[in-house]
Amino acid sequence: MNKVQILYPVDKDRNLHEFFCQEAKAMKNAGFLVSTQILDEADSIIYRGFTIANASEYPDDSRMLQSWNANCRTLLMNEFVPHIHELTMDTFFVDSIEDSELPKRILAKGWKKAFIKASWKSLFCIDDDASVWPIHTFEWMKSEFDRRKFSGPYAIREFIPDKEVFYNEQRYWVLNGHVYHPSGNIPHKVIEGARRLYDFSGSHYFTIDYAGDYIVEVNPGESSDRGGENPLDWFVGIFADEFLYH
């Protein structure tokens, strides 16, 4: 069996962060090495923690299963959307949302509203409509993005008015190119999206969020939480099958 370490983040007191304690215990019971420091005895290392948006902060070790570039290719929307453009909502990208021509470009598509996202983060953290134009102005959004240090390029996305669609969003895990969901039911678009993104990114673990008839999001496996439909024992089991026993 491979000696695979799961590397977790620490809290302000340099202890294993409380958010990951339950997962870390289950991973250890499954046979993974678990620590907040890189271990000499590990053959390979998997990072599980919070989003890392700067290369200088990404764990630096030749045994890392995932490279910084692979992480970025499933983190940054401008990286992955071109590879799944017809499987997700209509999206285009701009370097600045302060361009006076931007409203014209949106209206020319026949959209009355648009969802705006920085390279890897929207303003959904404020409220449901914080990233929706014209509910909020581009000037206001830019100030909020800047305040949180969320930079461009910016994704301008087709707004889906039926919010009920997203209440049924499902998270699918893609490990070594294999797609997993507890139900065993994998939509065709998720299978196709996973194939393309695995080939493009070189990522060994990432997630696809799917709702309605759309791939809504792609996220790195480093920072994706399990989601409500992914029980802990199932989650640990698929990681063990893919990374400990192969």
JSON list of C-alpha atoms in Angstrom, two decimals:
[
{"chain": "A", "resi": 1, "resn": "MET", "atom": "CA", "xyz": [0.00, 0.00, 0.00]},
{"chain": "A", "resi": 2, "resn": "ASN", "atom": "CA", "xyz": [1.28, 3.47, -0.90]},
{"chain": "A", "resi": 3, "resn": "LYS", "atom": "CA", "xyz": [2.27, 5.81, 1.91]},
{"chain": "A", "resi": 4, "resn": "VAL", "atom": "CA", "xyz": [0.05, 8.75, 1.06]},
{"chain": "A", "resi": 5, "resn": "GLN", "atom": "CA", "xyz": [-0.12, 11.80, 3.30]},
{"chain": "A", "resi": 6, "resn": "ILE", "atom": "CA", "xyz": [-3.09, 14.13, 3.56]},
{"chain": "A", "resi": 7, "resn": "LEU", "atom": "CA", "xyz": [-1.73, 17.57, 4.42]},
{"chain": "A", "resi": 8, "resn": "TYR", "atom": "CA", "xyz": [-4.17, 19.74, 6.39]},
{"chain": "A", "resi": 9, "resn": "PRO", "atom": "CA", "xyz": [-4.06, 23.43, 7.41]},
{"chain": "A", "resi": 10, "resn": "VAL", "atom": "CA", "xyz": [-3.58, 24.78, 10.91]},
{"chain": "A", "resi": 11, "resn": "ASP", "atom": "CA", "xyz": [-5.50, 27.29, 13.00]},
{"chain": "A", "resi": 12, "resn": "LYS", "atom": "CA", "xyz": [-4.04, 30.42, 14.60]},
{"chain": "A", "resi": 13, "resn": "ASP", "atom": "CA", "xyz": [-2.54, 28.27, 17.39]},
{"chain": "A", "resi": 14, "resn": "ARG", "atom": "CA", "xyz": [-0.81, 25.99, 14.84]},
{"chain": "A", "resi": 15, "resn": "ASN", "atom": "CA", "xyz": [-3.14, 23.08, 15.60]},
{"chain": "A", "resi": 16, "resn": "LEU", "atom": "CA", "xyz": [-5.06, 21.08, 13.00]},
{"chain": "A", "resi": 17, "resn": "HIS", "atom": "CA", "xyz": [-7.87, 23.37, 11.88]},
{"chain": "A", "resi": 18, "resn": "GLU", "atom": "CA", "xyz": [-11.15, 22.42, 13.53]},
{"chain": "A", "resi": 19, "resn": "PHE", "atom": "CA", "xyz": [-13.00, 22.41, 10.19]},
{"chain": "A", "resi": 20, "resn": "PHE", "atom": "CA", "xyz": [-10.98, 19.36, 9.06]},
{"chain": "A", "resi": 21, "resn": "CYS", "atom": "CA", "xyz": [-10.72, 17.38, 12.31]},
{"chain": "A", "resi": 22, "resn": "GLN", "atom": "CA", "xyz": [-13.48, 14.89, 11.51]},
{"chain": "A", "resi": 23, "resn": "GLU", "atom": "CA", "xyz": [-12.21, 14.30, 7.99]},
{"chain": "A", "resi": 24, "resn": "ALA", "atom": "CA", "xyz": [-8.60, 13.96, 9.14]},
{"chain": "A", "resi": 25, "resn": "LYS", "atom": "CA", "xyz": [-9.54, 11.31, 11.72]},
{"chain": "A", "resi": 26, "resn": "ALA", "atom": "CA", "xyz": [-11.45, 9.30, 9.11]},
{"chain": "A", "resi": 27, "resn": "MET", "atom": "CA", "xyz": [-8.59, 9.56, 6.62]},
{"chain": "A", "resi": 28, "resn": "LYS", "atom": "CA", "xyz": [-6.13, 8.31, 9.26]},
{"chain": "A", "resi": 29, "resn": "ASN", "atom": "CA", "xyz": [-8.41, 5.37, 10.10]},
{"chain": "A", "resi": 30, "resn": "ALA", "atom": "CA", "xyz": [-8.50, 4.48, 6.39]},
{"chain": "A", "resi": 31, "resn": "GLY", "atom": "CA", "xyz": [-4.70, 4.22, 6.25]},
{"chain": "A", "resi": 32, "resn": "PHE", "atom": "CA", "xyz": [-3.56, 7.65, 5.13]},
{"chain": "A", "resi": 33, "resn": "LEU", "atom": "CA", "xyz": [-0.76, 9.47, 6.89]},
{"chain": "A", "resi": 34, "resn": "VAL", "atom": "CA", "xyz": [-2.30, 12.63, 8.35]},
{"chain": "A", "resi": 35, "resn": "SER", "atom": "CA", "xyz": [-0.42, 15.73, 9.47]},
{"chain": "A", "resi": 36, "resn": "THR", "atom": "CA", "xyz": [-0.24, 19.51, 9.25]},
{"chain": "A", "resi": 37, "resn": "GLN", "atom": "CA", "xyz": [3.47, 19.21, 8.31]},
{"chain": "A", "resi": 38, "resn": "ILE", "atom": "CA", "xyz": [5.01, 17.42, 5.36]},
{"chain": "A", "resi": 39, "resn": "LEU", "atom": "CA", "xyz": [6.25, 14.00, 6.50]},
{"chain": "A", "resi": 40, "resn": "ASP", "atom": "CA", "xyz": [9.53, 12.42, 5.36]},
{"chain": "A", "resi": 41, "resn": "GLU", "atom": "CA", "xyz": [8.01, 8.94, 5.11]},
{"chain": "A", "resi": 42, "resn": "ALA", "atom": "CA", "xyz": [5.26, 9.92, 2.65]},
{"chain": "A", "resi": 43, "resn": "ASP", "atom": "CA", "xyz": [5.52, 8.62, -0.92]},
{"chain": "A", "resi": 44, "resn": "SER", "atom": "CA", "xyz": [3.04, 11.22, -2.16]},
{"chain": "A", "resi": 45, "resn": "ILE", "atom": "CA", "xyz": [1.17, 14.14, -0.61]},
{"chain": "A", "resi": 46, "resn": "ILE", "atom": "CA", "xyz": [-2.39, 15.36, -1.08]},
{"chain": "A", "resi": 47, "resn": "TYR", "atom": "CA", "xyz": [-3.29, 18.82, 0.18]},
{"chain": "A", "resi": 48, "resn": "ARG", "atom": "CA", "xyz": [-6.77, 19.28, 1.68]},
{"chain": "A", "resi": 49, "resn": "GLY", "atom": "CA", "xyz": [-7.53, 22.72, 3.05]},
{"chain": "A", "resi": 50, "resn": "PHE", "atom": "CA", "xyz": [-8.71, 26.18, 2.18]},
{"chain": "A", "resi": 51, "resn": "THR", "atom": "CA", "xyz": [-8.34, 27.84, -1.21]},
{"chain": "A", "resi": 52, "resn": "ILE", "atom": "CA", "xyz": [-4.81, 28.89, -2.08]},
{"chain": "A", "resi": 53, "resn": "ALA", "atom": "CA", "xyz": [-4.72, 31.64, -4.68]},
{"chain": "A", "resi": 54, "resn": "ASN", "atom": "CA", "xyz": [-0.98, 32.43, -4.61]},
{"chain": "A", "resi": 55, "resn": "ALA", "atom": "CA", "xyz": [1.74, 30.13, -5.91]},
{"chain": "A", "resi": 56, "resn": "SER", "atom": "CA", "xyz": [4.09, 31.14, -3.08]},
{"chain": "A", "resi": 57, "resn": "GLU", "atom": "CA", "xyz": [1.64, 29.70, -0.51]},
{"chain": "A", "resi": 58, "resn": "TYR", "atom": "CA", "xyz": [1.13, 26.34, -2.25]},
{"chain": "A", "resi": 59, "resn": "PRO", "atom": "CA", "xyz": [2.97, 23.41, -0.60]},
{"chain": "A", "resi": 60, "resn": "ASP", "atom": "CA", "xyz": [6.38, 23.05, -2.24]},
{"chain": "A", "resi": 61, "resn": "ASP", "atom": "CA", "xyz": [7.49, 19.42, -2.40]},
{"chain": "A", "resi": 62, "resn": "SER", "atom": "CA", "xyz": [8.27, 17.14, -5.33]},
{"chain": "A", "resi": 63, "resn": "ARG", "atom": "CA", "xyz": [5.95, 14.50, -3.84]},
{"chain": "A", "resi": 64, "resn": "MET", "atom": "CA", "xyz": [2.84, 16.67, -4.13]},
{"chain": "A", "resi": 65, "resn": "LEU", "atom": "CA", "xyz": [0.27, 14.70, -6.11]},
{"chain": "A", "resi": 66, "resn": "GLN", "atom": "CA", "xyz": [-1.15, 17.91, -7.51]},
{"chain": "A", "resi": 67, "resn": "SER", "atom": "CA", "xyz": [0.85, 20.69, -9.12]},
{"chain": "A", "resi": 68, "resn": "TRP", "atom": "CA", "xyz": [0.15, 24.40, -8.68]},
{"chain": "A", "resi": 69, "resn": "ASN", "atom": "CA", "xyz": [-0.76, 24.61, -12.38]},
{"chain": "A", "resi": 70, "resn": "ALA", "atom": "CA", "xyz": [-3.24, 21.73, -12.09]},
{"chain": "A", "resi": 71, "resn": "ASN", "atom": "CA", "xyz": [-4.83, 23.48, -9.13]},
{"chain": "A", "resi": 72, "resn": "CYS", "atom": "CA", "xyz": [-5.19, 26.73, -11.10]},
{"chain": "A", "resi": 73, "resn": "ARG", "atom": "CA", "xyz": [-6.73, 24.99, -14.11]},
{"chain": "A", "resi": 74, "resn": "THR", "atom": "CA", "xyz": [-9.67, 23.91, -11.96]},
{"chain": "A", "resi": 75, "resn": "LEU", "atom": "CA", "xyz": [-9.78, 27.08, -9.84]},
{"chain": "A", "resi": 76, "resn": "LEU", "atom": "CA", "xyz": [-9.75, 29.89, -12.40]},
{"chain": "A", "resi": 77, "resn": "MET", "atom": "CA", "xyz": [-12.88, 30.15, -14.50]},
{"chain": "A", "resi": 78, "resn": "ASN", "atom": "CA", "xyz": [-11.06, 31.69, -17.46]},
{"chain": "A", "resi": 79, "resn": "GLU", "atom": "CA", "xyz": [-8.86, 28.57, -17.53]},
{"chain": "A", "resi": 80, "resn": "PHE", "atom": "CA", "xyz": [-11.51, 25.85, -17.53]},
{"chain": "A", "resi": 81, "resn": "VAL", "atom": "CA", "xyz": [-14.64, 27.35, -19.11]},
{"chain": "A", "resi": 82, "resn": "PRO", "atom": "CA", "xyz": [-13.25, 27.38, -22.70]},
{"chain": "A", "resi": 83, "resn": "HIS", "atom": "CA", "xyz": [-12.95, 23.59, -22.47]},
{"chain": "A", "resi": 84, "resn": "ILE", "atom": "CA", "xyz": [-16.58, 23.04, -21.42]},
{"chain": "A", "resi": 85, "resn": "HIS", "atom": "CA", "xyz": [-18.20, 26.12, -22.93]},
{"chain": "A", "resi": 86, "resn": "GLU", "atom": "CA", "xyz": [-21.26, 24.34, -24.36]},
{"chain": "A", "resi": 87, "resn": "LEU", "atom": "CA", "xyz": [-21.77, 22.31, -21.16]},
{"chain": "A", "resi": 88, "resn": "THR", "atom": "CA", "xyz": [-22.10, 25.34, -18.89]},
{"chain": "A", "resi": 89, "resn": "MET", "atom": "CA", "xyz": [-23.93, 28.67, -18.92]},
{"chain": "A", "resi": 90, "resn": "ASP", "atom": "CA", "xyz": [-22.99, 31.06, -21.73]},
{"chain": "A", "resi": 91, "resn": "THR", "atom": "CA", "xyz": [-19.93, 32.96, -20.50]},
{"chain": "A", "resi": 92, "resn": "PHE", "atom": "CA", "xyz": [-17.47, 35.50, -21.81]},
{"chain": "A", "resi": 93, "resn": "PHE", "atom": "CA", "xyz": [-14.50, 37.20, -20.15]},
{"chain": "A", "resi": 94, "resn": "VAL", "atom": "CA", "xyz": [-13.28, 40.76, -19.77]},
{"chain": "A", "resi": 95, "resn": "ASP", "atom": "CA", "xyz": [-10.17, 42.20, -18.17]},
{"chain": "A", "resi": 96, "resn": "SER", "atom": "CA", "xyz": [-12.14, 45.04, -16.56]},
{"chain": "A", "resi": 97, "resn": "ILE", "atom": "CA", "xyz": [-15.77, 45.45, -15.53]},
{"chain": "A", "resi": 98, "resn": "GLU", "atom": "CA", "xyz": [-15.38, 49.22, -15.70]},
{"chain": "A", "resi": 99, "resn": "ASP", "atom": "CA", "xyz": [-15.48, 49.13, -19.51]},
{"chain": "A", "resi": 100, "resn": "SER", "atom": "CA", "xyz": [-18.28, 51.45, -20.67]},
{"chain": "A", "resi": 101, "resn": "GLU", "atom": "CA", "xyz": [-19.08, 49.02, -23.53]},
{"chain": "A", "resi": 102, "resn": "LEU", "atom": "CA", "xyz": [-19.79, 46.09, -21.22]},
{"chain": "A", "resi": 103, "resn": "PRO", "atom": "CA", "xyz": [-23.52, 46.77, -20.70]},
{"chain": "A", "resi": 104, "resn": "LYS", "atom": "CA", "xyz": [-23.96, 46.94, -24.49]},
{"chain": "A", "resi": 105, "resn": "ARG", "atom": "CA", "xyz": [-22.21, 43.58, -24.92]},
{"chain": "A", "resi": 106, "resn": "ILE", "atom": "CA", "xyz": [-24.49, 42.01, -22.33]},
{"chain": "A", "resi": 107, "resn": "LEU", "atom": "CA", "xyz": [-27.67, 43.44, -23.82]},
{"chain": "A", "resi": 108, "resn": "ALA", "atom": "CA", "xyz": [-26.55, 42.40, -27.32]},
{"chain": "A", "resi": 109, "resn": "LYS", "atom": "CA", "xyz": [-26.77, 38.78, -26.13]},
{"chain": "A", "resi": 110, "resn": "GLY", "atom": "CA", "xyz": [-30.40, 39.33, -25.21]},
{"chain": "A", "resi": 111, "resn": "TRP", "atom": "CA", "xyz": [-29.67, 39.13, -21.50]},
{"chain": "A", "resi": 112, "resn": "LYS", "atom": "CA", "xyz": [-31.51, 41.39, -19.08]},
{"chain": "A", "resi": 113, "resn": "LYS", "atom": "CA", "xyz": [-29.23, 40.34, -16.23]},
{"chain": "A", "resi": 114, "resn": "ALA", "atom": "CA", "xyz": [-25.73, 38.89, -15.92]},
{"chain": "A", "resi": 115, "resn": "PHE", "atom": "CA", "xyz": [-23.85, 37.12, -13.15]},
{"chain": "A", "resi": 116, "resn": "ILE", "atom": "CA", "xyz": [-20.37, 38.55, -12.58]},
{"chain": "A", "resi": 117, "resn": "LYS", "atom": "CA", "xyz": [-17.49, 36.57, -11.12]},
{"chain": "A", "resi": 118, "resn": "ALA", "atom": "CA", "xyz": [-13.84, 37.43, -10.59]},
{"chain": "A", "resi": 119, "resn": "SER", "atom": "CA", "xyz": [-11.30, 34.85, -11.71]},
{"chain": "A", "resi": 120, "resn": "TRP", "atom": "CA", "xyz": [-12.20, 32.46, -8.89]},
{"chain": "A", "resi": 121, "resn": "LYS", "atom": "CA", "xyz": [-14.75, 34.16, -6.64]},
{"chain": "A", "resi": 122, "resn": "SER", "atom": "CA", "xyz": [-18.10, 35.90, -6.88]},
{"chain": "A", "resi": 123, "resn": "LEU", "atom": "CA", "xyz": [-19.80, 38.23, -4.40]},
{"chain": "A", "resi": 124, "resn": "PHE", "atom": "CA", "xyz": [-22.32, 35.57, -3.43]},
{"chain": "A", "resi": 125, "resn": "CYS", "atom": "CA", "xyz": [-20.71, 35.71, 0.02]},
{"chain": "A", "resi": 126, "resn": "ILE", "atom": "CA", "xyz": [-22.51, 39.05, 0.54]},
{"chain": "A", "resi": 127, "resn": "ASP", "atom": "CA", "xyz": [-25.96, 37.95, -0.66]},
{"chain": "A", "resi": 128, "resn": "ASP", "atom": "CA", "xyz": [-27.65, 36.03, -3.49]},
{"chain": "A", "resi": 129, "resn": "ASP", "atom": "CA", "xyz": [-27.85, 39.04, -5.81]},
{"chain": "A", "resi": 130, "resn": "ALA", "atom": "CA", "xyz": [-24.59, 40.81, -4.96]},
{"chain": "A", "resi": 131, "resn": "SER", "atom": "CA", "xyz": [-22.91, 39.60, -8.17]},
{"chain": "A", "resi": 132, "resn": "VAL", "atom": "CA", "xyz": [-25.89, 40.30, -10.43]},
{"chain": "A", "resi": 133, "resn": "TRP", "atom": "CA", "xyz": [-25.92, 43.22, -12.87]},
{"chain": "A", "resi": 134, "resn": "PRO", "atom": "CA", "xyz": [-27.87, 45.54, -13.07]},
{"chain": "A", "resi": 135, "resn": "ILE", "atom": "CA", "xyz": [-29.17, 44.86, -9.55]},
{"chain": "A", "resi": 136, "resn": "HIS", "atom": "CA", "xyz": [-25.75, 46.18, -8.55]},
{"chain": "A", "resi": 137, "resn": "THR", "atom": "CA", "xyz": [-23.58, 48.49, -10.61]},
{"chain": "A", "resi": 138, "resn": "PHE", "atom": "CA", "xyz": [-20.23, 47.47, -12.00]},
{"chain": "A", "resi": 139, "resn": "GLU", "atom": "CA", "xyz": [-18.62, 50.28, -10.00]},
{"chain": "A", "resi": 140, "resn": "TRP", "atom": "CA", "xyz": [-19.99, 48.87, -6.75]},
{"chain": "A", "resi": 141, "resn": "MET", "atom": "CA", "xyz": [-18.95, 45.32, -7.68]},
{"chain": "A", "resi": 142, "resn": "LYS", "atom": "CA", "xyz": [-15.44, 46.44, -8.58]},
{"chain": "A", "resi": 143, "resn": "SER", "atom": "CA", "xyz": [-15.03, 48.12, -5.20]},
{"chain": "A", "resi": 144, "resn": "GLU", "atom": "CA", "xyz": [-16.22, 44.97, -3.41]},
{"chain": "A", "resi": 145, "resn": "PHE", "atom": "CA", "xyz": [-13.97, 42.71, -5.48]},
{"chain": "A", "resi": 146, "resn": "ASP", "atom": "CA", "xyz": [-11.01, 45.00, -4.77]},
{"chain": "A", "resi": 147, "resn": "ARG", "atom": "CA", "xyz": [-11.77, 45.10, -1.06]},
{"chain": "A", "resi": 148, "resn": "ARG", "atom": "CA", "xyz": [-11.61, 41.29, -0.94]},
{"chain": "A", "resi": 149, "resn": "LYS", "atom": "CA", "xyz": [-8.57, 41.16, -3.26]},
{"chain": "A", "resi": 150, "resn": "PHE", "atom": "CA", "xyz": [-10.51, 39.22, -5.92]},
{"chain": "A", "resi": 151, "resn": "SER", "atom": "CA", "xyz": [-8.97, 40.12, -9.26]},
{"chain": "A", "resi": 152, "resn": "GLY", "atom": "CA", "xyz": [-9.84, 39.60, -12.92]},
{"chain": "A", "resi": 153, "resn": "PRO", "atom": "CA", "xyz": [-10.22, 38.52, -15.58]},
{"chain": "A", "resi": 154, "resn": "TYR", "atom": "CA", "xyz": [-13.94, 38.65, -14.91]},
{"chain": "A", "resi": 155, "resn": "ALA", "atom": "CA", "xyz": [-16.49, 36.09, -16.08]},
{"chain": "A", "resi": 156, "resn": "ILE", "atom": "CA", "xyz": [-19.71, 37.56, -17.44]},
{"chain": "A", "resi": 157, "resn": "ARG", "atom": "CA", "xyz": [-22.25, 34.75, -17.23]},
{"chain": "A", "resi": 158, "resn": "GLU", "atom": "CA", "xyz": [-25.78, 34.17, -18.42]},
{"chain": "A", "resi": 159, "resn": "PHE", "atom": "CA", "xyz": [-28.10, 34.75, -15.46]},
{"chain": "A", "resi": 160, "resn": "ILE", "atom": "CA", "xyz": [-30.40, 31.80, -14.67]},
{"chain": "A", "resi": 161, "resn": "PRO", "atom": "CA", "xyz": [-33.56, 33.29, -13.12]},
{"chain": "A", "resi": 162, "resn": "ASP", "atom": "CA", "xyz": [-34.91, 30.02, -11.71]},
{"chain": "A", "resi": 163, "resn": "LYS", "atom": "CA", "xyz": [-33.07, 29.80, -8.40]},
{"chain": "A", "resi": 164, "resn": "GLU", "atom": "CA", "xyz": [-34.84, 26.50, -7.66]},
{"chain": "A", "resi": 165, "resn": "VAL", "atom": "CA", "xyz": [-32.44, 24.92, -10.16]},
{"chain": "A", "resi": 166, "resn": "PHE", "atom": "CA", "xyz": [-29.49, 25.58, -7.89]},
{"chain": "A", "resi": 167, "resn": "TYR", "atom": "CA", "xyz": [-31.18, 24.25, -4.77]},
{"chain": "A", "resi": 168, "resn": "ASN", "atom": "CA", "xyz": [-30.78, 20.80, -6.36]},
{"chain": "A", "resi": 169, "resn": "GLU", "atom": "CA", "xyz": [-27.10, 21.28, -7.26]},
{"chain": "A", "resi": 170, "resn": "GLN", "atom": "CA", "xyz": [-25.06, 18.12, -6.93]},
{"chain": "A", "resi": 171, "resn": "ARG", "atom": "CA", "xyz": [-21.31, 17.78, -6.39]},
{"chain": "A", "resi": 172, "resn": "TYR", "atom": "CA", "xyz": [-19.37, 15.14, -8.31]},
{"chain": "A", "resi": 173, "resn": "TRP", "atom": "CA", "xyz": [-15.81, 14.16, -7.44]},
{"chain": "A", "resi": 174, "resn": "VAL", "atom": "CA", "xyz": [-13.35, 13.39, -10.23]},
{"chain": "A", "resi": 175, "resn": "LEU", "atom": "CA", "xyz": [-10.42, 11.31, -8.96]},
{"chain": "A", "resi": 176, "resn": "ASN", "atom": "CA", "xyz": [-7.79, 10.18, -11.46]},
{"chain": "A", "resi": 177, "resn": "GLY", "atom": "CA", "xyz": [-10.35, 10.88, -14.18]},
{"chain": "A", "resi": 178, "resn": "HIS", "atom": "CA", "xyz": [-13.05, 8.66, -12.60]},
{"chain": "A", "resi": 179, "resn": "VAL", "atom": "CA", "xyz": [-16.33, 10.38, -11.69]},
{"chain": "A", "resi": 180, "resn": "TYR", "atom": "CA", "xyz": [-17.99, 9.62, -8.34]},
{"chain": "A", "resi": 181, "resn": "HIS", "atom": "CA", "xyz": [-21.35, 10.39, -6.74]},
{"chain": "A", "resi": 182, "resn": "PRO", "atom": "CA", "xyz": [-22.98, 8.43, -3.88]},
{"chain": "A", "resi": 183, "resn": "SER", "atom": "CA", "xyz": [-26.05, 7.71, -6.01]},
{"chain": "A", "resi": 184, "resn": "GLY", "atom": "CA", "xyz": [-23.97, 6.18, -8.79]},
{"chain": "A", "resi": 185, "resn": "ASN", "atom": "CA", "xyz": [-25.93, 8.28, -11.28]},
{"chain": "A", "resi": 186, "resn": "ILE", "atom": "CA", "xyz": [-23.63, 10.46, -13.38]},
{"chain": "A", "resi": 187, "resn": "PRO", "atom": "CA", "xyz": [-25.20, 12.76, -16.02]},
{"chain": "A", "resi": 188, "resn": "HIS", "atom": "CA", "xyz": [-23.70, 12.60, -19.49]},
{"chain": "A", "resi": 189, "resn": "LYS", "atom": "CA", "xyz": [-22.59, 16.24, -19.36]},
{"chain": "A", "resi": 190, "resn": "VAL", "atom": "CA", "xyz": [-20.69, 15.59, -16.14]},
{"chain": "A", "resi": 191, "resn": "ILE", "atom": "CA", "xyz": [-18.94, 12.57, -17.67]},
{"chain": "A", "resi": 192, "resn": "GLU", "atom": "CA", "xyz": [-18.00, 14.56, -20.76]},
{"chain": "A", "resi": 193, "resn": "GLY", "atom": "CA", "xyz": [-16.93, 17.60, -18.74]},
{"chain": "A", "resi": 194, "resn": "ALA", "atom": "CA", "xyz": [-14.81, 15.44, -16.44]},
{"chain": "A", "resi": 195, "resn": "ARG", "atom": "CA", "xyz": [-13.07, 13.82, -19.41]},
{"chain": "A", "resi": 196, "resn": "ARG", "atom": "CA", "xyz": [-12.19, 17.15, -21.00]},
{"chain": "A", "resi": 197, "resn": "LEU", "atom": "CA", "xyz": [-11.09, 18.78, -17.76]},
{"chain": "A", "resi": 198, "resn": "TYR", "atom": "CA", "xyz": [-8.98, 15.80, -16.70]},
{"chain": "A", "resi": 199, "resn": "ASP", "atom": "CA", "xyz": [-7.20, 15.85, -20.07]},
{"chain": "A", "resi": 200, "resn": "PHE", "atom": "CA", "xyz": [-6.73, 19.62, -19.95]},
{"chain": "A", "resi": 201, "resn": "SER", "atom": "CA", "xyz": [-5.80, 20.19, -16.32]},
{"chain": "A", "resi": 202, "resn": "GLY", "atom": "CA", "xyz": [-3.79, 17.15, -15.33]},
{"chain": "A", "resi": 203, "resn": "SER", "atom": "CA", "xyz": [-5.62, 17.36, -12.01]},
{"chain": "A", "resi": 204, "resn": "HIS", "atom": "CA", "xyz": [-5.86, 14.14, -10.00]},
{"chain": "A", "resi": 205, "resn": "TYR", "atom": "CA", "xyz": [-8.73, 15.40, -7.87]},
{"chain": "A", "resi": 206, "resn": "PHE", "atom": "CA", "xyz": [-11.31, 18.10, -8.58]},
{"chain": "A", "resi": 207, "resn": "THR", "atom": "CA", "xyz": [-15.06, 18.61, -8.36]},
{"chain": "A", "resi": 208, "resn": "ILE", "atom": "CA", "xyz": [-17.87, 19.41, -10.77]},
{"chain": "A", "resi": 209, "resn": "ASP", "atom": "CA", "xyz": [-21.07, 21.05, -9.51]},
{"chain": "A", "resi": 210, "resn": "TYR", "atom": "CA", "xyz": [-24.06, 20.29, -11.72]},
{"chain": "A", "resi": 211, "resn": "ALA", "atom": "CA", "xyz": [-27.60, 21.72, -11.57]},
{"chain": "A", "resi": 212, "resn": "GLY", "atom": "CA", "xyz": [-30.49, 21.61, -14.02]},
{"chain": "A", "resi": 213, "resn": "ASP", "atom": "CA", "xyz": [-28.79, 21.03, -17.35]},
{"chain": "A", "resi": 214, "resn": "TYR", "atom": "CA", "xyz": [-25.57, 22.92, -16.58]},
{"chain": "A", "resi": 215, "resn": "ILE", "atom": "CA", "xyz": [-22.12, 22.40, -15.20]},
{"chain": "A", "resi": 216, "resn": "VAL", "atom": "CA", "xyz": [-22.28, 25.35, -12.82]},
{"chain": "A", "resi": 217, "resn": "GLU", "atom": "CA", "xyz": [-18.83, 25.26, -11.25]},
{"chain": "A", "resi": 218, "resn": "VAL", "atom": "CA", "xyz": [-15.54, 23.42, -11.29]},
{"chain": "A", "resi": 219, "resn": "ASN", "atom": "CA", "xyz": [-13.34, 23.55, -8.20]},
{"chain": "A", "resi": 220, "resn": "PRO", "atom": "CA", "xyz": [-10.01, 22.11, -7.06]},
{"chain": "A", "resi": 221, "resn": "GLY", "atom": "CA", "xyz": [-10.22, 19.00, -4.91]},
{"chain": "A", "resi": 222, "resn": "GLU", "atom": "CA", "xyz": [-7.83, 20.70, -2.49]},
{"chain": "A", "resi": 223, "resn": "SER", "atom": "CA", "xyz": [-10.43, 23.18, -1.29]},
{"chain": "A", "resi": 224, "resn": "SER", "atom": "CA", "xyz": [-13.79, 21.60, -2.19]},
{"chain": "A", "resi": 225, "resn": "ASP", "atom": "CA", "xyz": [-15.91, 20.58, 0.76]},
{"chain": "A", "resi": 226, "resn": "ARG", "atom": "CA", "xyz": [-17.82, 17.32, 0.59]},
{"chain": "A", "resi": 227, "resn": "GLY", "atom": "CA", "xyz": [-21.23, 18.90, 0.06]},
{"chain": "A", "resi": 228, "resn": "GLY", "atom": "CA", "xyz": [-24.45, 17.67, 1.65]},
{"chain": "A", "resi": 229, "resn": "GLU", "atom": "CA", "xyz": [-24.78, 14.62, -0.60]},
{"chain": "A", "resi": 230, "resn": "ASN", "atom": "CA", "xyz": [-21.30, 13.22, 0.01]},
{"chain": "A", "resi": 231, "resn": "PRO", "atom": "CA", "xyz": [-21.15, 11.27, 3.31]},
{"chain": "A", "resi": 232, "resn": "LEU", "atom": "CA", "xyz": [-17.79, 11.15, 5.06]},
{"chain": "A", "resi": 233, "resn": "ASP", "atom": "CA", "xyz": [-17.34, 7.36, 4.92]},
{"chain": "A", "resi": 234, "resn": "TRP", "atom": "CA", "xyz": [-18.11, 7.35, 1.19]},
{"chain": "A", "resi": 235, "resn": "PHE", "atom": "CA", "xyz": [-15.77, 10.27, 0.58]},
{"chain": "A", "resi": 236, "resn": "VAL", "atom": "CA", "xyz": [-12.86, 8.68, 2.45]},
{"chain": "A", "resi": 237, "resn": "GLY", "atom": "CA", "xyz": [-13.54, 5.38, 0.70]},
{"chain": "A", "resi": 238, "resn": "ILE", "atom": "CA", "xyz": [-13.20, 6.78, -2.82]},
{"chain": "A", "resi": 239, "resn": "PHE", "atom": "CA", "xyz": [-9.96, 8.55, -1.90]},
{"chain": "A", "resi": 240, "resn": "ALA", "atom": "CA", "xyz": [-8.58, 5.32, -0.43]},
{"chain": "A", "resi": 241, "resn": "ASP", "atom": "CA", "xyz": [-9.58, 3.31, -3.51]},
{"chain": "A", "resi": 242, "resn": "GLU", "atom": "CA", "xyz": [-7.95, 5.79, -5.89]},
{"chain": "A", "resi": 243, "resn": "PHE", "atom": "CA", "xyz": [-4.83, 6.84, -4.01]},
{"chain": "A", "resi": 244, "resn": "LEU", "atom": "CA", "xyz": [-3.93, 4.16, -1.45]},
{"chain": "A", "resi": 245, "resn": "TYR", "atom": "CA", "xyz": [-4.61, 0.94, -3.34]},
{"chain": "A", "resi": 246, "resn": "HIS", "atom": "CA", "xyz": [-3.75, 1.87, -6.94]}
]
